[in-house]
C-alpha cells in the first residue's frame, strides 16, 4: 500500500481518484500545480486560493495574452463536465465506485483542501459503492413543504422499535406491503398520497406493540366526585305532618282565580271573619265589591286599584292529605313572565275557566289567535306538570247548564290532550266561587246536583298523587325574589327547594356570582325552622354576602356542586301558534326558571318528529307553528342553567316575542359555559 505525502493533484472527472505523480519523491509537475507567491506553497491548479495562507490565486495570476485566458477557460470547462457519479443518479442500474479506506480526519481534509493529506489505497476488488437510483414518483422534501403533503416515510420513522419485543405474526408482511405502497405512490395525485399514508399509519398503530416491562398503559379520565347526602337530610318527617303540595292557580284574566284562592283561605280559617269584613268594606268603598275575596291575595295598592293580579301571591292552607301552597298567578298577558316564574315552583295546577258566554271563547281564541287559557295550559304542561284540575267557574251565570259544561269540556279537553295531558291526569270540577258551590263541600244547588256528583274541588286536590322529591341530590334553590326582612336578617331570598336539603349554619354558594355565604335563618310556611328539604317553599336569610351578589334568577347551590353558567345553548323546542315564522337571527325573550334574558336564534339545526324524535329535515330556512326543531340560541348574558337530563327544574325554557309565548322546550346541550 502506497503512502502519499504532502499535497497531490486529484482528478474526479472519470469517477476515479488518480494521483498525478511519476515517482513518490519527485517534486510535483508544474503543469498540474501552482505556487503561492506569498508562502511559496504548491497548490492544486483547480484551487482558487492558497491552502496555507488563503491568498486568492487571481490576485497574482498574470496572463501574457488573451489567448492564454481562452485556453485556461476551455480547460476549466472540460473539467466541469458531468462525472460518472452524477450520471448514476439518473440511471436505472447502480454504478460501482472506488471505496477508499479513509479516516475521518482525512475526509475532513478532503472537503477543505480538495484532497487528503494521507490516503490509503484499498485493493481494486473492494472499491465499490452502491447508490440507489433517484425515484421521480416519490414526493421530495421540497414537495412536502410547498404542497403540504404528508410524507408517508415520516410515519415509519416515527415508530421507535428500539424498546419493542418481537413483533407479532404478520408484521413483516405488513411492512413489506407498506414499502411497496410507498414505491408505487404517484406524486401527481396529492389526495391519493395523503389517503394511502393515513391508512399506512393506521395499520402501524394497530400493531400489538409491547414494552419489555409489560403492555402500554393509557391514562384513565379522573372520575367526577359523587354526592353523598348526610344523615340529617334523610330523616323521616315529623309524626303527623302533611306532605307539601305546591298548587299553581292559572287561567284567563277575570276568570276568578284570586277570588277562588281567597274563598278557600276563608273557608279553611286562614282569613278571619273580621278580616273578611274589612276587605268587603274597602272593596265597596272603591266600587269593587266583587273583589273582596280577591284582595286577600292582591295586597298591593296597584293590584287593588287596577283589579288585576300582577305578581304571584303565596298563601297556605291544610287539606286532608296535603299542606297546600297556593301560587296565585296573574292572568293578564302582560304579566305572563311572572306566571312563568310562579309556575316554576308548582307540583300541580288548577286551570280556572270562565263559563260565561263569550268569556270562555275569549280565553281560547283571544286577539292573536291564542287566548290566555290556551297559553297557560301549554306553559304548565311544559313545566312537566301531569296533573291538572279544570275548575269551570261562574256556572251560576249560565244557570248551571250541563250543556255549557259539556261544551267547554269537549273543546278544552281536546286541546289539553293535544298538549300532552293524559285523561287520567285531568279532573273536571264545575263550581261557582261567588255562591260557594262545590268548593270544599258538595254543592247545594239543585240544578247542579241534578247532573253532577263527582266530588268537590277540595276532594280533587286530595286526589292528586304525592309529588316526587329529590332530597338525596345536591342542593339547588332557584332564587325567586330577594327581600329584606328584620326577622330573617338584612338579606334574604325566597324560592322552592328543587333538590337537596338545607339547615341553619350551612355554607352555600350563590351563582352566578360564585360567592360563598352562610345560612343565618330559615322560614317555612311563615314560621322559623332549622331544616328545609326539597319541595319546601322557604325564605332564607344569608350573611357574609353583598346586595349586588343576590339577584332574582340566581341559584343557591351546594358548595362542591355549583350549577353551570352559560350563554350559548342548544334547545329542543315546540313552536306554538305563531303568525310570524322564526328565522335565523330572530330576537326572542328567553325564560328559564326565574331568570330571563334577551336572546338571538343563531342556527336552526333540524326539524324533528314530535313523537319519535327523528330528524325530518336538516337546516330548514324557517320554523312555523306546530313544528318541533333543534335550534341554537345565544343569550346576551349568562344564566344559571343545566341540561334537562341533569336537572329538569333548570332545563325547561320558554321563548317569547311581542308579548306572546312562541315556543317551549328543554335544554338539550350546553355549548358554552364558564
XYZ file of C-alpha atoms in Angstrom:
674
model
C 0.000 0.000 0.000
C 1.468 3.333 -1.118
C 1.535 6.323 1.166
C 1.152 9.714 -0.485
C 2.672 12.617 1.427
C 2.222 16.343 1.094
C -0.210 17.691 -1.498
C -1.187 15.874 -4.697
C -3.325 16.535 -7.661
C -6.686 14.636 -7.603
C -8.772 14.099 -10.681
C -12.557 13.361 -10.341
C -13.727 13.611 -13.954
C -13.523 9.902 -14.618
C -15.274 8.797 -11.439
C -11.929 7.513 -10.014
C -9.325 9.235 -7.920
C -5.996 9.483 -9.781
C -2.699 10.658 -8.335
C -0.780 12.654 -10.927
C 2.788 11.866 -9.986
C 5.513 9.951 -11.753
C 7.573 8.930 -8.751
C 6.990 9.119 -4.982
C 9.798 11.620 -4.212
C 9.830 13.785 -7.294
C 8.523 17.350 -6.981
C 5.070 17.969 -8.428
C 4.824 18.781 -12.102
C 4.457 22.451 -12.947
C 1.624 21.750 -15.313
C -0.624 20.360 -12.543
C 0.153 22.714 -9.635
C 0.695 26.391 -8.994
C 2.900 28.050 -6.415
C 1.727 30.693 -3.990
C 3.735 33.892 -4.244
C 3.351 34.610 -0.517
C 4.144 31.324 1.279
C 5.689 29.520 -1.778
C 3.431 26.523 -1.123
C 2.286 24.332 -4.028
C -1.463 24.109 -4.556
C -3.728 22.200 -6.884
C -4.356 24.032 -10.150
C -8.140 23.838 -9.588
C -7.859 25.683 -6.257
C -8.752 29.382 -6.383
C -6.878 30.248 -3.178
C -3.857 29.052 -1.280
C -4.495 26.218 1.158
C -1.966 27.555 3.684
C -2.249 31.339 3.738
C -5.603 31.719 1.957
C -4.336 34.256 -0.639
C -6.522 34.299 -3.768
C -4.891 32.955 -6.897
C -6.419 35.671 -9.053
C -4.520 38.341 -7.136
C -1.175 37.387 -8.705
C -2.076 35.394 -11.913
C -0.759 37.226 -14.905
C -1.640 36.384 -18.463
C 0.597 37.490 -21.207
C -2.136 37.490 -23.872
C -5.887 36.924 -24.330
C -5.129 33.572 -25.931
C -3.856 32.233 -22.623
C -7.084 33.294 -20.943
C -9.179 31.412 -23.503
C -7.043 28.294 -23.117
C -7.433 28.436 -19.334
C -11.232 28.826 -19.585
C -11.563 25.923 -22.013
C -9.541 23.656 -19.747
C -11.798 24.522 -16.766
C -14.965 23.893 -18.756
C -13.728 20.483 -19.713
C -13.056 19.771 -16.037
C -16.722 20.749 -15.152
C -18.348 18.058 -17.279
C -20.726 15.585 -15.543
C -18.944 12.798 -13.757
C -19.951 9.143 -13.616
C -21.385 9.680 -10.108
C -23.638 12.482 -11.373
C -24.873 10.393 -14.255
C -25.540 7.423 -11.993
C -28.185 9.326 -10.050
C -30.438 9.299 -13.094
C -29.601 5.849 -14.404
C -31.534 2.623 -13.861
C -28.533 0.490 -12.808
C -26.288 1.214 -9.849
C -22.640 2.191 -10.656
C -19.564 0.955 -8.904
C -17.100 3.483 -7.493
C -13.848 3.044 -5.665
C -14.183 2.526 -1.945
C -11.252 4.104 -0.128
C -10.190 3.325 3.398
C -10.028 6.962 4.561
C -10.085 8.156 8.165
C -12.414 10.859 9.433
C -9.612 13.448 9.640
C -8.522 12.719 6.064
C -12.107 13.051 4.900
C -12.344 16.492 6.503
C -9.128 17.482 4.763
C -10.607 16.150 1.552
C -13.531 18.572 1.885
C -11.400 21.516 2.936
C -8.349 21.204 0.733
C -9.620 19.297 -2.284
C -7.765 16.085 -1.284
C -6.490 14.278 1.813
C -3.033 14.699 3.210
C -2.815 10.923 3.618
C -4.726 8.330 1.657
C -4.535 4.589 1.801
C -5.392 2.948 -1.473
C -7.585 -0.124 -0.984
C -7.485 -3.107 -3.363
C -9.460 -2.622 -6.576
C -11.641 -5.653 -5.799
C -13.114 -3.821 -2.757
C -13.563 -0.434 -4.430
C -17.365 -0.396 -4.881
C -20.194 1.907 -3.690
C -23.881 1.175 -4.296
C -26.032 4.268 -4.874
C -29.822 3.828 -5.041
C -31.164 5.466 -8.222
C -33.350 8.555 -7.742
C -37.109 7.914 -7.831
C -39.256 10.524 -9.602
C -42.580 9.079 -8.351
C -41.858 9.801 -4.666
C -42.596 13.276 -3.204
C -39.403 15.122 -2.440
C -38.882 17.174 0.748
C -39.497 20.348 -1.294
C -42.857 18.981 -2.441
C -43.789 18.166 1.141
C -43.093 21.734 2.242
C -44.604 23.527 -0.744
C -47.773 21.462 -1.238
C -48.369 20.463 2.388
C -48.373 16.755 1.596
C -47.727 14.338 4.439
C -44.800 12.145 3.559
C -45.590 8.547 4.316
C -41.999 7.924 5.318
C -42.354 10.119 8.355
C -44.808 7.640 9.838
C -42.240 4.878 9.500
C -39.540 6.932 11.126
C -41.800 7.957 13.985
C -42.064 4.373 15.251
C -39.287 3.703 17.708
C -38.566 -0.042 17.659
C -35.597 0.044 19.998
C -37.712 -0.798 23.048
C -40.085 -3.263 21.393
C -40.180 -7.008 21.778
C -40.594 -9.484 18.954
C -43.342 -8.220 16.627
C -46.432 -10.337 16.209
C -47.025 -12.607 13.266
C -47.791 -10.846 10.025
C -45.766 -7.730 10.839
C -43.138 -8.367 8.154
C -45.807 -8.842 5.506
C -47.446 -5.572 6.550
C -44.126 -3.707 6.432
C -43.358 -5.204 3.017
C -46.738 -4.064 1.728
C -46.108 -0.612 3.201
C -42.755 -0.382 1.355
C -44.338 -1.386 -1.932
C -47.077 1.156 -1.324
C -44.544 3.953 -0.883
C -42.633 2.991 -4.028
C -45.770 2.888 -6.196
C -47.322 6.125 -4.881
C -47.940 8.752 -7.556
C -46.745 12.282 -6.883
C -49.243 13.755 -9.338
C -52.229 12.747 -7.146
C -51.870 14.572 -3.827
C -55.127 13.241 -2.427
C -54.175 9.642 -3.069
C -50.823 10.080 -1.367
C -52.408 11.537 1.742
C -55.074 8.813 1.974
C -52.588 5.976 1.493
C -50.213 7.488 4.032
C -53.043 7.813 6.550
C -54.098 4.197 6.033
C -50.478 3.119 6.458
C -50.206 4.967 9.756
C -53.454 3.425 10.985
C -52.169 -0.035 10.131
C -48.982 0.593 12.056
C -50.916 1.876 15.059
C -52.979 -1.317 15.138
C -49.877 -3.456 15.639
C -49.710 -5.084 19.066
C -46.591 -3.311 20.342
C -45.474 -4.146 23.862
C -42.697 -2.836 26.050
C -40.214 -5.024 27.819
C -41.858 -4.281 31.138
C -45.422 -5.026 30.022
C -48.240 -3.558 27.921
C -48.612 0.166 27.319
C -50.853 1.825 29.942
C -53.304 4.567 28.965
C -54.298 7.350 31.326
C -57.830 6.969 32.614
C -60.068 10.058 32.984
C -60.453 11.322 36.519
C -63.908 10.358 37.818
C -66.243 13.106 38.992
C -66.906 13.264 42.722
C -70.143 11.624 43.789
C -72.560 13.369 46.097
C -73.365 11.599 49.345
C -76.215 13.094 51.386
C -75.763 13.467 55.102
C -77.904 11.644 57.629
C -79.785 14.731 58.795
C -81.079 15.259 55.239
C -82.738 11.835 55.034
C -84.507 11.779 58.405
C -88.191 10.958 58.330
C -90.744 13.716 58.617
C -92.227 14.552 61.951
C -95.173 12.489 63.091
C -98.495 13.916 61.919
C -97.021 16.371 59.387
C -98.535 16.539 55.917
C -96.767 16.411 52.597
C -96.477 19.759 50.857
C -98.250 20.327 47.536
C -97.396 23.440 45.540
C -100.531 24.306 43.574
C -100.441 26.914 40.793
C -103.691 28.774 40.066
C -103.705 29.790 36.377
C -106.258 30.899 33.801
C -107.517 33.732 31.632
C -107.838 37.227 33.080
C -111.024 37.818 35.122
C -111.775 34.110 35.347
C -111.912 34.330 39.171
C -108.529 32.921 40.219
C -107.795 35.294 43.114
C -111.405 35.114 44.310
C -111.180 31.319 44.352
C -107.985 31.440 46.435
C -109.489 33.946 48.884
C -112.616 31.833 49.309
C -110.560 28.683 50.000
C -108.450 30.508 52.577
C -111.543 31.890 54.301
C -113.258 28.506 54.395
C -110.155 26.907 55.957
C -109.821 29.587 58.626
C -106.719 31.258 57.208
C -108.664 34.529 56.947
C -110.766 35.543 59.927
C -114.307 36.882 59.652
C -113.211 40.285 60.893
C -110.529 40.488 58.243
C -113.041 39.432 55.628
C -115.479 42.139 56.673
C -112.668 44.646 56.357
C -111.948 43.517 52.796
C -115.619 43.765 51.871
C -115.917 47.286 53.224
C -112.792 48.538 51.464
C -113.890 46.954 48.190
C -117.341 48.594 48.348
C -115.791 51.981 49.041
C -113.839 51.658 45.774
C -116.931 50.333 43.958
C -115.367 46.879 43.563
C -117.458 44.814 45.914
C -116.974 41.609 43.917
C -113.201 41.797 44.509
C -113.401 41.413 48.291
C -112.078 37.818 48.332
C -109.501 38.666 45.696
C -107.989 41.292 47.979
C -106.890 38.507 50.280
C -104.337 37.654 47.591
C -103.874 41.012 45.813
C -102.391 43.049 48.638
C -100.551 45.805 46.715
C -102.221 49.135 46.009
C -101.625 48.860 42.253
C -103.316 45.459 42.055
C -106.307 46.636 44.046
C -106.589 49.854 42.037
C -106.467 48.111 38.676
C -108.310 44.965 39.799
C -105.683 42.763 38.132
C -103.202 40.359 39.686
C -99.677 41.419 38.718
C -97.366 39.253 40.826
C -97.503 35.731 42.202
C -99.060 35.638 45.677
C -98.269 32.785 48.050
C -100.687 31.562 50.754
C -101.148 28.309 52.692
C -103.921 26.064 53.939
C -104.181 22.436 55.049
C -106.347 19.861 53.337
C -106.952 16.270 54.397
C -103.766 14.927 52.794
C -101.590 17.943 51.997
C -100.195 21.176 53.223
C -101.293 23.157 50.170
C -99.270 26.147 48.967
C -101.421 28.344 46.717
C -99.480 30.159 43.976
C -101.944 32.728 42.645
C -100.575 33.655 39.195
C -101.542 36.663 37.054
C -103.840 36.072 34.097
C -103.184 39.197 32.045
C -100.938 38.670 29.025
C -98.629 41.493 30.118
C -97.634 39.548 33.240
C -97.052 36.111 31.733
C -93.320 36.282 32.689
C -94.428 36.464 36.328
C -96.713 33.497 35.734
C -93.763 31.525 34.356
C -91.742 32.379 37.449
C -94.529 31.257 39.763
C -95.446 28.104 37.869
C -91.811 27.005 38.019
C -92.409 26.194 41.702
C -95.614 24.183 41.185
C -96.258 20.448 41.537
C -99.777 20.583 40.074
C -102.159 23.238 38.794
C -105.759 24.412 38.816
C -106.837 25.831 35.446
C -109.720 28.208 36.114
C -112.126 28.683 33.198
C -114.855 31.329 32.984
C -118.087 29.623 31.865
C -119.808 32.913 30.950
C -120.997 33.353 27.392
C -118.129 34.865 25.381
C -115.589 34.701 28.230
C -114.612 31.101 27.565
C -114.299 31.792 23.823
C -112.059 34.808 24.529
C -109.784 32.651 26.659
C -109.480 30.112 23.858
C -109.070 32.420 20.831
C -108.037 35.838 22.093
C -106.886 38.766 19.948
C -103.935 36.987 18.279
C -105.389 33.512 17.799
C -104.415 32.188 21.237
C -106.098 33.221 24.475
C -104.595 33.027 27.907
C -106.411 29.786 28.701
C -104.506 28.022 25.913
C -101.202 29.738 26.650
C -101.343 28.978 30.371
C -102.210 25.346 29.685
C -99.203 24.958 27.405
C -96.930 26.638 29.933
C -97.895 24.411 32.835
C -97.532 21.320 30.630
C -94.079 22.497 29.531
C -93.079 22.601 33.203
C -93.760 18.885 33.349
C -96.993 19.100 35.359
C -99.007 15.988 34.629
C -101.972 16.556 36.941
C -104.349 19.435 36.362
C -107.750 20.315 37.806
C -110.007 22.176 35.364
C -112.265 24.363 37.532
C -115.158 25.580 35.364
C -116.134 28.686 37.335
C -119.074 31.078 37.183
C -121.594 28.414 36.243
C -124.185 30.473 38.097
C -124.078 32.954 35.179
C -125.396 30.219 32.841
C -127.801 28.754 35.431
C -125.576 25.702 35.986
C -126.232 24.468 32.482
C -124.970 20.953 31.820
C -124.815 21.698 28.097
C -122.451 24.586 28.684
C -120.263 22.414 30.908
C -120.135 19.629 28.311
C -119.275 22.080 25.508
C -116.367 23.520 27.472
C -115.168 20.061 28.427
C -115.277 18.913 24.796
C -113.411 21.854 23.278
C -110.888 22.395 26.036
C -110.361 18.671 26.606
C -109.255 18.064 23.019
C -106.761 20.923 23.287
C -105.342 19.697 26.607
C -104.844 16.218 25.202
C -103.010 17.726 22.233
C -100.677 19.446 24.714
C -99.721 16.087 26.204
C -102.065 15.764 29.182
C -103.408 12.274 29.744
C -107.035 11.655 30.553
C -106.034 10.131 33.891
C -104.301 13.393 34.845
C -107.370 15.572 34.150
C -110.107 16.301 36.682
C -113.153 18.397 35.707
C -114.947 20.267 38.524
C -117.946 22.597 37.972
C -118.306 25.313 40.620
C -119.327 28.836 41.485
C -116.938 30.780 43.680
C -119.255 33.694 44.457
C -122.070 31.385 45.595
C -119.690 28.933 47.309
C -120.886 25.956 45.288
C -118.761 22.787 45.129
C -115.602 24.250 46.696
C -114.945 22.417 49.966
C -118.324 20.695 50.296
C -120.707 19.038 47.846
C -122.979 21.518 46.016
C -126.314 22.517 47.490
C -127.834 23.913 44.300
C -130.490 21.585 42.935
C -129.730 22.373 39.276
C -126.092 21.405 39.745
C -126.904 18.325 41.784
C -129.237 17.113 39.069
C -126.392 16.187 36.732
C -123.120 16.254 38.776
C -121.982 14.057 41.643
C -118.214 13.857 41.065
C -116.901 15.463 44.242
C -115.897 18.982 45.246
C -112.730 20.927 44.480
C -111.051 20.034 47.782
C -111.577 16.335 47.077
C -109.932 16.774 43.686
C -106.914 18.386 45.364
C -106.523 15.461 47.740
C -106.902 13.097 44.787
C -103.590 14.342 43.274
C -100.814 11.761 43.872
C -97.859 12.873 46.027
C -95.058 14.509 44.001
C -91.564 13.025 43.938
C -88.767 14.838 45.780
C -85.021 14.823 45.094
C -83.715 15.064 48.641
C -80.684 12.844 48.007
C -79.277 15.177 45.327
C -77.075 18.291 45.808
C -78.766 21.487 46.935
C -80.489 23.562 44.220
C -82.686 26.525 45.124
C -83.564 28.933 42.273
C -83.984 32.442 43.688
C -87.490 33.732 43.039
C -87.133 37.031 44.844
C -84.659 38.971 47.001
C -86.265 40.520 50.068
C -85.307 42.455 53.168
C -86.748 41.265 56.450
C -85.987 42.096 60.042
C -86.794 38.587 61.224
C -84.681 36.914 58.550
C -81.783 39.345 58.630
C -80.526 42.065 56.364
C -80.670 39.991 53.144
C -82.954 37.061 52.364
C -84.045 35.083 49.320
C -87.241 33.160 48.636
C -87.966 30.198 46.422
C -88.673 26.496 46.221
C -86.059 23.897 47.088
C -85.808 21.827 43.910
C -83.251 19.359 45.260
C -81.271 18.593 48.388
C -81.736 19.985 51.877
C -80.517 22.979 53.842
C -80.180 23.891 57.509
C -79.104 26.818 59.643
C -75.334 27.311 59.581
C -74.832 25.612 56.198
C -72.406 27.028 53.655
C -73.919 27.714 50.236
C -72.535 29.166 47.018
C -74.578 31.817 45.248
C -74.479 31.587 41.467
C -73.700 33.239 39.120
C -71.571 35.451 41.374
C -69.813 32.454 42.919
C -69.865 33.966 46.429
C -69.949 31.644 49.436
C -72.485 32.670 52.082
C -73.746 31.268 55.386
C -77.385 30.418 56.132
C -78.468 32.510 59.075
C -82.201 31.746 59.348
C -84.821 29.652 57.536
C -88.515 30.463 57.390
C -91.032 27.906 56.106
C -94.801 28.472 55.954
C -94.342 31.716 57.826
C -92.554 30.088 60.807
C -88.880 29.680 61.640
C -87.327 26.248 61.288
C -83.882 24.681 61.347
C -84.104 22.343 58.353
C -85.803 22.558 54.944
C -85.892 19.863 52.273
C -86.701 19.522 48.590
C -90.243 20.683 47.781
C -90.449 23.309 50.531
C -91.142 26.959 49.761
C -88.797 28.841 52.041
C -87.280 32.207 52.795
C -83.595 32.022 53.716
C -81.624 34.744 55.445
C -77.962 34.945 54.400
C -74.893 36.578 55.842
C -71.385 37.369 54.546
C -72.749 38.481 51.171
C -73.462 41.819 49.498
C -76.583 43.256 47.883
C -75.114 43.207 44.367
C -74.389 39.475 44.573
C -78.026 38.417 45.021
C -80.380 38.664 42.055
C -83.661 37.115 41.054
C -82.878 34.253 38.700
C -79.757 33.207 40.584
C -79.345 29.907 42.379
C -78.241 28.720 45.810
C -76.131 25.578 45.398
C -74.038 23.117 47.318
C -70.511 24.480 47.723
C -68.933 21.496 45.971
C -71.619 21.148 43.271
C -72.413 24.549 41.713
C -74.740 24.729 38.726
C -73.451 25.682 35.293
C -73.467 29.188 33.843
C -73.832 29.525 30.079
C -74.914 31.857 27.293
C -74.951 29.562 24.213
C -77.439 26.703 24.346
C -78.829 24.020 22.081
C -82.586 23.766 22.599
C -85.234 21.272 21.581
C -88.396 23.337 21.167
C -92.040 23.075 20.161
C -93.295 26.097 18.238
C -96.759 27.244 19.304
C -99.372 29.017 17.221
C -97.498 31.967 15.714
C -98.230 34.438 12.944
C -94.607 35.297 12.118
C -92.173 32.489 11.239
C -88.958 32.040 13.218
C -85.835 32.712 11.139
C -82.115 32.727 11.869
C -81.325 35.985 13.680
C -84.800 36.180 15.244
C -84.747 38.100 18.542
C -86.586 36.421 21.419
C -87.035 36.726 25.163
C -85.522 33.704 26.890
C -87.017 32.377 30.157
C -85.635 29.603 32.375
C -86.944 29.100 35.964
C -86.833 32.645 37.450
C -84.229 34.056 35.040
C -84.839 35.838 31.769
C -82.557 37.336 29.149
C -82.617 38.613 25.589
C -81.532 36.032 23.062
C -80.949 35.533 19.350
C -81.605 32.442 17.250
C -78.128 31.610 15.925
C -78.921 28.464 13.941
C -81.807 26.156 13.089
C -80.223 22.712 13.063
C -83.097 20.446 12.061
C -86.797 19.704 12.139
C -87.727 16.673 14.241
C -90.753 14.474 14.675
C -92.643 15.323 17.865
C -93.380 11.705 18.730
C -90.323 9.756 17.595
C -87.664 12.481 17.683
C -86.368 11.508 14.227
C -84.843 14.191 12.012
C -87.247 15.223 9.258
C -85.203 17.967 7.601
C -81.760 19.430 8.212
C -81.066 23.185 8.270
C -84.580 24.439 7.445
C -84.907 28.030 6.380
C -87.634 28.899 8.909
C -89.952 27.476 11.577
C -93.714 27.807 11.549
C -96.423 26.901 14.052
C -96.825 23.381 15.441
C -93.294 22.338 14.418
C -90.609 20.778 16.613
C -86.980 21.670 15.986
C -83.480 21.799 17.407
C -82.015 25.299 17.460
C -79.053 27.173 18.923
C -79.650 30.421 20.830
C -77.119 32.978 22.010
C -78.045 34.906 25.158
C -76.910 38.439 25.852
C -75.831 37.396 29.360
C -75.008 34.231 31.258
C -77.726 32.456 33.234
C -77.819 29.528 35.644
C -78.864 26.540 33.583
C -78.491 22.772 33.405
C -79.229 20.188 30.768
C -82.718 18.747 31.070
C -81.346 15.251 31.615
C -79.359 16.518 34.619
C -81.868 18.840 36.312
C -85.372 19.308 34.958
C -86.091 22.415 37.014
C -83.165 24.276 35.403
C -83.618 22.706 31.961
C -87.097 23.890 30.895
C -87.133 27.034 28.750
C -89.650 29.384 27.132
C -89.230 31.714 24.168
C -91.432 34.804 23.954
C -91.789 37.595 21.439
C -94.127 40.607 21.168
C -95.902 39.728 24.416
C -96.691 36.113 23.455
C -95.088 32.750 24.117
C -93.926 31.466 20.721
C -92.084 28.276 21.760
C -91.493 25.978 24.722
C -88.746 23.438 25.111
C -85.830 21.995 27.018
C -82.052 22.490 27.143
C -80.577 19.742 25.001
C -76.890 20.724 25.322
C -74.809 23.496 26.838
C -72.452 24.696 24.105
C -70.642 27.427 26.012
C -70.156 27.637 29.752
C -67.989 29.474 32.272
